[in-house]
Amino acid sequence: MSLPEAFAGYPRPTGRPGIRNRLVIVSMCGLNGPGARKVAAALPGAVLISSSYGRGQLGADKEFHRRMLAAFGTHPNAGAVVVLAADADMRASLQSRIEASGRPVAGFSLQEAEEDSGRLVAEAIEAGRRFQADLANQPRSSCDIRDLVLAVECGHSDASSGIAANPLVGDLVDALVAAGGAAVIAETMEWLGTEADLRARSATPEVASRLQDLIAARHAIARQAGRDVRLGNPGPQNHSGGITTLEEKSLGAISKGGTSTIVAALAEGEAISGPGLHLMDTPALSPESISSMVAGGAQIVIFTTGHGNPYGSAMAPTLKVTANPATARRLPQQIDFDASRAFTGAMSRAELVPGLATLVGQTCDGRATAAEQLDECDEVISRLGPSI
Amino acid sequence: MTISAVRIHPDDNVACLLQDLDKGARPRLVEMAAPPLTSAVPMGHKVALVNIGAGAPVVKFGSVIGHATCAIGPGDHVHLHNLKGAPP
């Protein structure tokens, strides 16, 4: 195993260090969207976090959106932040939370610009340019691997995912957790049939009980919509690929999280506060799931795929791993780590772990991922309920 | 020597084939040569490494993925005809 003990990152006044020093544009309201896109376009390299809503949201959905926007504004990879809002109160609510994290932040609202979006855009770009000049001059310094939070996702999976790519990434997660770091996996619908296993792996009865509650709540959502998520699962395609049971299919997915004790069961987007393996309740769509884990504090993402998948997080560098040799050949520009030798039998899984660990270390030190180079990155905030 | 099957976790009593193999072939794992196959088995599918009695757990990823619905012998294809998961 060649997971380094330290990486060259960006220590922050509060919280964990970053592995990138991004300028983040947080657009809090749908009214700011068009202007926010102009601001981001004028500031190459900036990350745009944009909520298309912001008025008339209720209860859990309102609270969740506020929490997610604040989480991105105070994310370890955020070096400085520009806040765009509809009105002064909305702007101040987020700006003060980001200021409290010790980050440089500038805020602008349509109300304070007298509803003149052109003026707001010009002022925000000017502030963003100043921030970017400062960010570019900040040096990296040595950070402890124990301050790293790794999110793991899988998407467009096939037989190579469960047999090779996911267990390989699971080995890496085990190594990071053993070194004192943190990891998180998500997508509640991928845990079907493994609930008893997950409870048994939980650190305490409280963790097991919270996990069960989160799973039950997600099932209730499906039932309410008349969906039986276990019906016809696994399907004919799974069967022809060699998957027999639902437990087996789900275990193949969660094998990407390794074998460590589960230290916490988290709600969507909830903060990852300590070391160890975390489970987060999220929807199945990768953009929603990844954004929720990144908002929880993950600085880096590993995304395994069978058939390929271009998507990456905008906040957290996202490494693509495939064990399907045809996919690795067809999409060399998209795949960061070709694990197909563990699937063709040319190498054992154990022989591939050091190479993946080295790549993770290099990515923390600043090496650009394929998704960063292709600029196929975004953040997506789930809706938890309708607006009025 | 190319590996032709993989036991994902050391506790597993099945291995997954990395290529289509004919009846009589002996899948090669990193740690051992598996028993000869009692039928042709496609890539990605499971084969028993040991005797698995009727009703006994089938273990993959180090976890129980279901139970044998009949006696399974070493080298047998393990799939819908002899393995069933927990009822929904």
Coordinates of C-alpha atoms in Angstrom, one line a residue:
Chain A
M1 CA 0.0 0.0 0.0
S2 CA 1.4 3.4 -1.0
L3 CA -1.2 5.7 0.5
P4 CA 1.0 8.6 1.6
E5 CA 1.0 9.8 5.2
A6 CA 0.7 13.4 4.1
F7 CA -0.4 15.4 1.1
A8 CA 0.3 19.0 -0.1
G9 CA -3.0 20.8 0.5
Y10 CA -4.4 24.1 1.7
P11 CA -4.9 24.3 5.5
R12 CA -7.9 26.4 6.5
P13 CA -8.5 28.7 9.5
T14 CA -11.3 26.3 10.5
G15 CA -12.2 22.7 9.5
R16 CA -10.2 20.3 7.3
P17 CA -7.7 21.3 4.7
G18 CA -8.5 21.5 1.0
I19 CA -6.9 19.7 -1.9
R20 CA -7.9 22.5 -4.2
N21 CA -8.1 26.3 -3.7
R22 CA -11.2 27.0 -5.6
L23 CA -13.1 30.3 -6.0
V24 CA -16.7 29.4 -5.3
I25 CA -19.7 31.3 -6.7
V26 CA -22.8 30.5 -4.6
S27 CA -26.0 31.6 -6.3
M28 CA -28.7 31.3 -3.7
C29 CA -31.8 31.9 -5.7
G30 CA -33.3 31.2 -9.2
L31 CA -33.5 34.9 -9.8
N32 CA -29.7 35.1 -9.6
G33 CA -29.1 32.1 -12.0
P34 CA -28.6 33.9 -15.3
G35 CA -26.3 36.6 -13.8
A36 CA -24.4 33.9 -11.8
R37 CA -23.6 32.0 -15.0
K38 CA -22.1 35.2 -16.5
V39 CA -20.0 35.7 -13.4
A40 CA -18.7 32.2 -13.5
A41 CA -18.0 32.4 -17.2
A42 CA -15.8 35.5 -16.6
L43 CA -13.8 33.7 -13.9
P44 CA -12.2 30.6 -15.4
G45 CA -11.7 27.9 -12.8
A46 CA -14.4 29.2 -10.5
V47 CA -17.0 26.7 -9.3
L48 CA -20.6 27.7 -9.6
I49 CA -23.0 26.3 -7.0
S50 CA -26.5 27.4 -8.1
S51 CA -29.9 26.8 -6.5
S52 CA -32.7 27.3 -9.0
Y53 CA -35.1 28.0 -6.1
G54 CA -34.8 30.1 -2.9
R55 CA -38.4 31.4 -2.3
G56 CA -41.4 29.5 -0.9
Q57 CA -39.4 26.5 0.2
L58 CA -40.7 24.8 3.3
G59 CA -39.7 22.7 6.3
A60 CA -37.0 20.1 5.6
D61 CA -36.5 21.2 2.0
K62 CA -35.8 24.8 3.0
E63 CA -33.5 23.7 5.9
F64 CA -31.7 21.3 3.6
H65 CA -31.0 23.9 0.8
R66 CA -29.7 26.4 3.3
R67 CA -27.4 23.8 4.8
M68 CA -26.2 22.6 1.4
L69 CA -25.4 26.1 0.2
A70 CA -23.5 26.8 3.5
A71 CA -21.7 23.5 3.2
F72 CA -20.4 24.3 -0.3
G73 CA -19.5 27.9 0.8
T74 CA -17.4 26.5 3.7
H75 CA -16.1 23.4 1.9
P76 CA -12.4 22.5 2.5
N77 CA -11.7 23.0 -1.2
A78 CA -13.3 26.5 -1.2
G79 CA -10.5 29.1 -0.9
A80 CA -12.7 32.2 -1.3
V81 CA -16.4 32.7 -2.0
V82 CA -18.7 35.1 -3.9
V83 CA -22.3 35.0 -2.7
L84 CA -25.1 36.1 -5.0
A85 CA -28.6 36.5 -3.5
A86 CA -32.0 38.0 -4.2
D87 CA -32.0 40.3 -1.3
A88 CA -29.8 41.6 1.5
D89 CA -31.1 39.3 4.3
M90 CA -30.6 36.2 2.2
R91 CA -27.1 37.4 1.2
A92 CA -26.2 38.3 4.8
S93 CA -27.4 34.9 6.2
L94 CA -24.9 33.0 4.1
Q95 CA -22.1 35.5 4.0
S96 CA -21.9 35.6 7.8
R97 CA -21.6 31.8 8.0
I98 CA -18.8 31.8 5.5
E99 CA -17.0 34.7 7.3
A100 CA -17.2 32.7 10.5
S101 CA -15.3 29.9 8.7
G102 CA -12.4 32.4 8.2
R103 CA -12.7 32.4 4.4
P104 CA -12.6 35.6 2.3
V105 CA -16.1 36.2 1.1
A106 CA -17.9 39.0 -0.9
G107 CA -21.7 39.1 -1.2
F108 CA -24.0 40.8 -3.6
S109 CA -27.8 41.0 -3.9
L110 CA -30.2 42.1 -6.6
Q111 CA -32.0 44.2 -4.0
E112 CA -28.8 46.1 -3.1
A113 CA -28.0 46.6 -6.8
E114 CA -31.4 48.1 -7.2
E115 CA -32.4 45.0 -9.3
D116 CA -29.7 45.9 -11.9
S117 CA -28.3 42.5 -12.7
G118 CA -25.6 44.0 -15.0
R119 CA -24.3 46.1 -12.1
L120 CA -24.3 43.0 -9.8
V121 CA -22.5 40.9 -12.3
A122 CA -19.8 43.5 -12.9
E123 CA -19.2 44.0 -9.1
A124 CA -19.2 40.2 -8.5
I125 CA -16.7 39.6 -11.3
E126 CA -14.4 42.3 -10.0
A127 CA -14.4 40.8 -6.5
G128 CA -13.9 37.3 -7.9
R129 CA -10.8 38.5 -9.9
R130 CA -9.3 39.9 -6.8
F131 CA -9.9 36.6 -4.9
Q132 CA -8.5 34.5 -7.7
A133 CA -5.3 36.5 -7.8
D134 CA -4.9 35.9 -4.1
L135 CA -5.7 32.2 -4.3
A136 CA -3.2 31.7 -7.1
N137 CA -0.4 33.0 -4.8
Q138 CA -1.2 30.7 -1.9
P139 CA 1.3 27.9 -1.5
R140 CA 0.4 24.3 -0.7
S141 CA 1.7 22.9 2.6
S142 CA 1.9 19.5 4.2
C143 CA -1.4 18.1 5.5
D144 CA -2.1 14.9 7.4
I145 CA -3.8 12.1 5.5
R146 CA -6.0 11.7 8.6
D147 CA -7.7 14.9 7.5
L148 CA -8.8 13.4 4.2
V149 CA -12.4 12.5 3.5
L150 CA -13.0 10.2 0.5
A151 CA -16.4 9.8 -1.1
V152 CA -17.0 6.7 -3.1
E153 CA -19.7 6.3 -5.8
C154 CA -20.5 3.8 -8.6
G155 CA -22.5 4.4 -11.7
H156 CA -23.4 2.7 -15.0
S157 CA -22.1 -0.5 -13.4
D158 CA -21.6 -3.9 -15.0
A159 CA -20.2 -7.3 -14.0
S160 CA -16.7 -5.8 -13.9
S161 CA -17.8 -3.3 -11.2
G162 CA -18.9 -5.9 -8.5
I163 CA -16.1 -8.3 -9.3
A164 CA -13.1 -6.0 -9.6
A165 CA -13.5 -2.2 -9.5
N166 CA -15.6 -1.9 -6.4
P167 CA -13.7 -4.4 -4.2
L168 CA -10.5 -2.7 -5.4
V169 CA -11.7 0.7 -4.3
G170 CA -13.0 -0.9 -1.1
D171 CA -9.4 -2.1 -0.4
L172 CA -8.2 1.6 -0.7
V173 CA -11.0 2.8 1.6
D174 CA -10.0 0.2 4.2
A175 CA -6.4 1.5 4.0
L176 CA -7.5 5.1 4.4
V177 CA -9.7 4.2 7.3
A178 CA -6.9 2.2 8.9
A179 CA -4.6 5.2 8.5
G180 CA -7.1 7.4 10.4
G181 CA -8.9 9.0 7.5
A182 CA -12.6 9.1 6.7
A183 CA -14.7 7.7 3.9
V184 CA -18.4 7.8 2.9
I185 CA -20.7 5.8 0.6
A186 CA -24.3 6.6 -0.2
E187 CA -27.3 5.6 -2.4
T188 CA -29.7 4.0 0.0
M189 CA -31.4 1.9 -2.8
E190 CA -28.1 0.1 -3.3
W191 CA -28.2 -1.3 0.3
L192 CA -31.4 -3.3 -0.3
G193 CA -31.1 -6.8 1.1
T194 CA -27.9 -6.0 3.0
E195 CA -29.6 -4.2 5.9
A196 CA -28.8 -6.9 8.5
D197 CA -25.2 -7.0 7.4
L198 CA -24.9 -3.2 7.7
R199 CA -26.5 -3.2 11.1
A200 CA -24.0 -5.9 12.2
R201 CA -21.2 -3.8 10.9
S202 CA -22.4 -0.7 12.8
A203 CA -20.1 0.6 15.6
T204 CA -23.0 1.0 18.1
P205 CA -26.7 0.1 18.5
E206 CA -27.5 3.8 18.0
V207 CA -25.7 3.9 14.6
A208 CA -27.6 0.7 13.6
S209 CA -30.9 2.1 14.7
R210 CA -30.4 5.4 12.8
L211 CA -29.3 3.5 9.7
Q212 CA -32.5 1.5 9.9
D213 CA -34.6 4.6 10.3
L214 CA -33.0 6.3 7.3
I215 CA -33.6 3.2 5.2
A216 CA -37.2 2.9 6.3
A217 CA -37.9 6.5 5.5
R218 CA -36.5 6.2 2.0
H219 CA -38.6 3.0 1.5
A220 CA -41.7 4.9 2.7
I221 CA -41.1 7.5 -0.1
A222 CA -41.1 4.7 -2.7
R223 CA -44.2 3.0 -1.2
Q224 CA -46.0 6.3 -1.1
A225 CA -45.4 6.6 -4.9
G226 CA -46.6 3.0 -5.4
R227 CA -43.2 1.6 -6.1
D228 CA -41.9 -1.7 -4.8
V229 CA -38.2 -1.3 -5.2
R230 CA -37.5 -5.0 -4.6
L231 CA -39.9 -6.2 -7.4
G232 CA -38.0 -7.6 -10.4
N233 CA -34.7 -6.8 -8.7
P234 CA -32.1 -8.1 -9.8
G235 CA -33.4 -8.0 -13.3
P236 CA -32.8 -10.2 -16.4
Q237 CA -29.6 -8.3 -17.3
N238 CA -28.2 -8.8 -13.8
H239 CA -29.0 -12.5 -14.1
S240 CA -27.3 -13.0 -17.4
G241 CA -24.3 -11.2 -16.0
G242 CA -24.1 -13.7 -13.2
I243 CA -25.9 -11.9 -10.4
T244 CA -28.4 -14.3 -8.7
T245 CA -29.8 -12.5 -5.6
L246 CA -30.6 -9.0 -4.5
E247 CA -28.2 -9.3 -1.6
E248 CA -25.4 -10.2 -4.0
K249 CA -26.2 -7.2 -6.3
S250 CA -26.2 -4.8 -3.3
L251 CA -23.1 -6.3 -1.7
G252 CA -21.3 -5.7 -5.1
A253 CA -22.2 -2.0 -4.9
I254 CA -21.3 -1.5 -1.3
S255 CA -18.1 -3.4 -1.6
K256 CA -16.7 -0.1 -2.8
G257 CA -16.9 1.0 0.8
G258 CA -14.6 -1.8 2.0
T259 CA -15.0 -3.8 5.2
S260 CA -14.5 -1.3 8.0
T261 CA -16.9 -0.7 10.9
I262 CA -19.6 1.8 10.1
V263 CA -19.1 4.7 12.5
A264 CA -22.1 6.8 11.5
A265 CA -25.3 6.8 9.5
L266 CA -25.8 10.3 8.1
A267 CA -28.8 12.1 6.6
E268 CA -28.4 13.6 3.2
G269 CA -25.6 16.2 3.2
E270 CA -24.9 15.9 6.9
A271 CA -21.4 16.7 8.1
I272 CA -18.8 14.0 8.3
S273 CA -17.4 15.0 11.6
G274 CA -14.8 12.3 12.5
P275 CA -12.7 9.5 11.0
G276 CA -13.9 6.1 9.8
L277 CA -16.5 4.7 7.3
H278 CA -19.7 6.6 7.1
L279 CA -23.0 5.7 5.3
M280 CA -25.1 8.6 3.9
D281 CA -28.8 8.3 3.0
T282 CA -29.1 9.8 -0.5
P283 CA -31.1 9.3 -3.8
A284 CA -29.7 7.1 -6.4
L285 CA -28.7 9.6 -9.1
S286 CA -25.0 10.2 -9.0
P287 CA -25.0 14.0 -9.2
E288 CA -27.4 14.2 -6.2
S289 CA -25.6 11.5 -4.3
I290 CA -22.1 12.9 -4.9
S291 CA -23.0 16.5 -4.1
S292 CA -24.5 15.3 -0.8
M293 CA -21.3 13.5 0.2
V294 CA -19.2 16.4 -0.9
A295 CA -21.3 18.8 1.0
G296 CA -20.8 16.4 4.0
G297 CA -17.1 17.3 3.7
A298 CA -15.5 14.9 1.2
Q299 CA -12.5 16.6 -0.5
I300 CA -12.0 13.9 -3.1
V301 CA -14.3 11.4 -4.9
I302 CA -13.6 8.0 -6.5
F303 CA -16.3 7.0 -9.0
T304 CA -16.3 3.5 -10.4
T305 CA -18.0 2.7 -13.6
G306 CA -18.6 -0.3 -15.9
H307 CA -19.9 1.3 -19.1
G308 CA -18.4 4.8 -18.5
N309 CA -19.8 8.0 -17.0
P310 CA -18.5 11.5 -17.6
Y311 CA -19.8 13.2 -14.5
G312 CA -17.6 14.6 -11.7
S313 CA -18.0 16.9 -8.7
A314 CA -17.2 20.5 -9.2
M315 CA -16.0 21.0 -5.6
A316 CA -14.1 17.7 -5.2
P317 CA -11.8 16.2 -7.8
T318 CA -13.4 13.0 -9.0
L319 CA -11.3 10.0 -10.1
K320 CA -12.9 7.6 -12.6
V321 CA -12.1 3.9 -12.2
T322 CA -13.2 1.1 -14.5
A323 CA -12.4 -2.6 -14.6
N324 CA -14.1 -3.1 -18.0
P325 CA -11.3 -3.4 -20.6
A326 CA -13.5 -2.2 -23.5
T327 CA -14.5 0.9 -21.5
A328 CA -10.9 1.7 -20.6
R329 CA -10.0 1.4 -24.3
R330 CA -13.0 3.4 -25.6
L331 CA -12.8 6.2 -23.1
P332 CA -9.1 6.8 -22.2
Q333 CA -9.8 10.5 -21.8
Q334 CA -12.5 9.9 -19.2
I335 CA -10.9 7.1 -17.2
D336 CA -8.2 8.0 -14.6
F337 CA -7.4 4.5 -13.4
D338 CA -7.7 1.4 -15.6
A339 CA -8.3 -1.5 -13.3
S340 CA -9.2 -3.9 -16.1
R341 CA -6.2 -6.2 -15.5
A342 CA -8.0 -7.3 -12.3
F343 CA -11.0 -8.3 -14.4
T344 CA -9.1 -10.0 -17.3
G345 CA -6.9 -11.9 -14.9
A346 CA -3.6 -10.3 -15.9
M347 CA -3.1 -9.1 -12.4
S348 CA -4.5 -9.7 -8.9
R349 CA -6.6 -7.0 -7.2
A350 CA -3.9 -6.7 -4.5
E351 CA -1.3 -5.8 -7.2
L352 CA -3.4 -2.9 -8.4
V353 CA -4.0 -1.2 -5.0
P354 CA -0.6 0.6 -4.7
G355 CA -1.1 2.3 -8.1
L356 CA -4.6 3.5 -7.2
A357 CA -3.3 4.7 -3.8
T358 CA -0.5 6.6 -5.5
L359 CA -3.0 8.3 -7.9
V360 CA -5.1 9.4 -4.9
G361 CA -2.1 10.9 -3.3
Q362 CA -1.1 12.7 -6.5
T363 CA -4.6 14.0 -7.0
C364 CA -4.6 15.4 -3.4
D365 CA -1.3 17.1 -4.3
G366 CA -2.9 18.9 -7.3
R367 CA -2.8 16.4 -10.2
A368 CA -5.9 17.2 -12.4
T369 CA -8.4 14.5 -12.9
A370 CA -9.9 13.6 -16.2
A371 CA -13.3 15.2 -15.2
E372 CA -11.4 18.4 -14.2
Q373 CA -9.6 18.4 -17.6
L374 CA -12.8 17.8 -19.5
D375 CA -14.8 20.3 -17.3
E376 CA -17.6 17.8 -17.0
C377 CA -18.3 18.8 -13.4
D378 CA -21.3 20.1 -11.5
E379 CA -23.1 20.1 -8.1
V380 CA -26.8 19.2 -7.8
I381 CA -28.9 19.9 -4.7
S382 CA -31.8 17.5 -4.2
R383 CA -35.3 18.8 -3.5
L384 CA -36.9 17.2 -0.4
G385 CA -40.4 18.6 -1.0
P386 CA -42.5 21.1 -3.1
S387 CA -42.6 24.8 -2.7
I388 CA -45.6 27.0 -2.1
Chain B
M1 CA -0.1 -17.5 -15.7
T2 CA -3.4 -15.7 -16.3
I3 CA -5.9 -15.8 -13.5
S4 CA -9.3 -17.1 -14.8
A5 CA -11.4 -16.7 -11.6
V6 CA -11.4 -14.6 -8.5
R7 CA -12.5 -15.2 -4.9
I8 CA -13.5 -11.7 -3.9
H9 CA -13.2 -12.2 -0.1
P10 CA -11.2 -15.0 1.7
D11 CA -14.3 -16.2 3.4
D12 CA -16.2 -16.8 0.1
N13 CA -17.2 -20.4 -0.8
V14 CA -17.8 -19.4 -4.5
A15 CA -15.5 -17.8 -7.1
C16 CA -16.4 -15.6 -10.1
L17 CA -15.2 -16.6 -13.5
L18 CA -13.2 -13.9 -15.4
Q19 CA -13.8 -15.8 -18.7
D20 CA -16.2 -18.3 -20.2
L21 CA -15.0 -21.8 -19.3
D22 CA -16.0 -25.3 -20.6
K23 CA -17.0 -28.3 -18.6
G24 CA -14.0 -29.9 -17.0
A25 CA -11.8 -26.8 -17.0
R26 CA -10.1 -25.9 -13.7
P27 CA -10.5 -22.1 -13.0
R28 CA -7.2 -20.7 -11.8
L29 CA -7.4 -18.3 -8.8
V30 CA -4.5 -16.3 -7.3
E31 CA -4.4 -18.6 -4.3
M32 CA -5.3 -22.0 -5.8
A33 CA -6.6 -24.0 -8.7
A34 CA -10.4 -24.4 -8.3
P35 CA -12.1 -27.8 -8.7
P36 CA -13.0 -28.8 -12.3
L37 CA -16.3 -27.3 -13.6
T38 CA -19.2 -29.8 -13.8
S39 CA -20.7 -27.7 -16.6
A40 CA -19.8 -24.9 -19.0
V41 CA -20.0 -21.6 -17.0
P42 CA -20.1 -18.0 -18.5
M43 CA -17.9 -15.1 -17.5
G44 CA -19.0 -13.3 -14.4
H45 CA -20.9 -16.3 -13.0
K46 CA -20.2 -18.1 -9.8
V47 CA -18.8 -21.6 -9.2
A48 CA -18.7 -23.5 -6.0
L49 CA -15.2 -24.0 -4.5
V50 CA -16.3 -26.5 -1.9
N51 CA -19.4 -28.7 -1.0
I52 CA -22.3 -26.5 0.0
G53 CA -25.1 -28.5 1.6
A54 CA -28.8 -28.0 0.8
G55 CA -29.9 -25.0 2.9
A56 CA -26.3 -23.8 3.6
P57 CA -25.2 -20.2 3.1
V58 CA -23.6 -19.2 -0.1
V59 CA -20.9 -16.6 0.7
K60 CA -19.6 -13.9 -1.6
F61 CA -18.0 -10.5 -0.7
G62 CA -17.5 -12.2 2.7
S63 CA -21.3 -12.1 3.3
V64 CA -24.2 -14.4 2.8
I65 CA -25.8 -13.8 -0.6
G66 CA -28.5 -16.5 -0.1
H67 CA -28.9 -20.2 0.6
A68 CA -28.4 -23.3 -1.4
T69 CA -31.8 -24.8 -2.5
C70 CA -30.2 -28.2 -3.1
A71 CA -26.8 -29.8 -2.5
I72 CA -24.1 -28.0 -4.5
G73 CA -20.8 -29.8 -5.3
P74 CA -17.3 -28.3 -5.9
G75 CA -17.1 -27.0 -9.5
D76 CA -20.9 -26.6 -9.8
H77 CA -22.3 -23.5 -11.5
V78 CA -24.1 -21.5 -8.7
H79 CA -27.1 -19.5 -10.0
L80 CA -30.9 -19.3 -10.1
H81 CA -31.3 -23.1 -10.2
N82 CA -29.6 -23.8 -6.8
L83 CA -29.3 -20.4 -5.0
K84 CA -32.1 -18.3 -3.5
G85 CA -31.9 -15.0 -1.6
A86 CA -34.0 -14.0 1.4
P87 CA -37.7 -13.4 0.5
P88 CA -38.6 -9.7 0.1

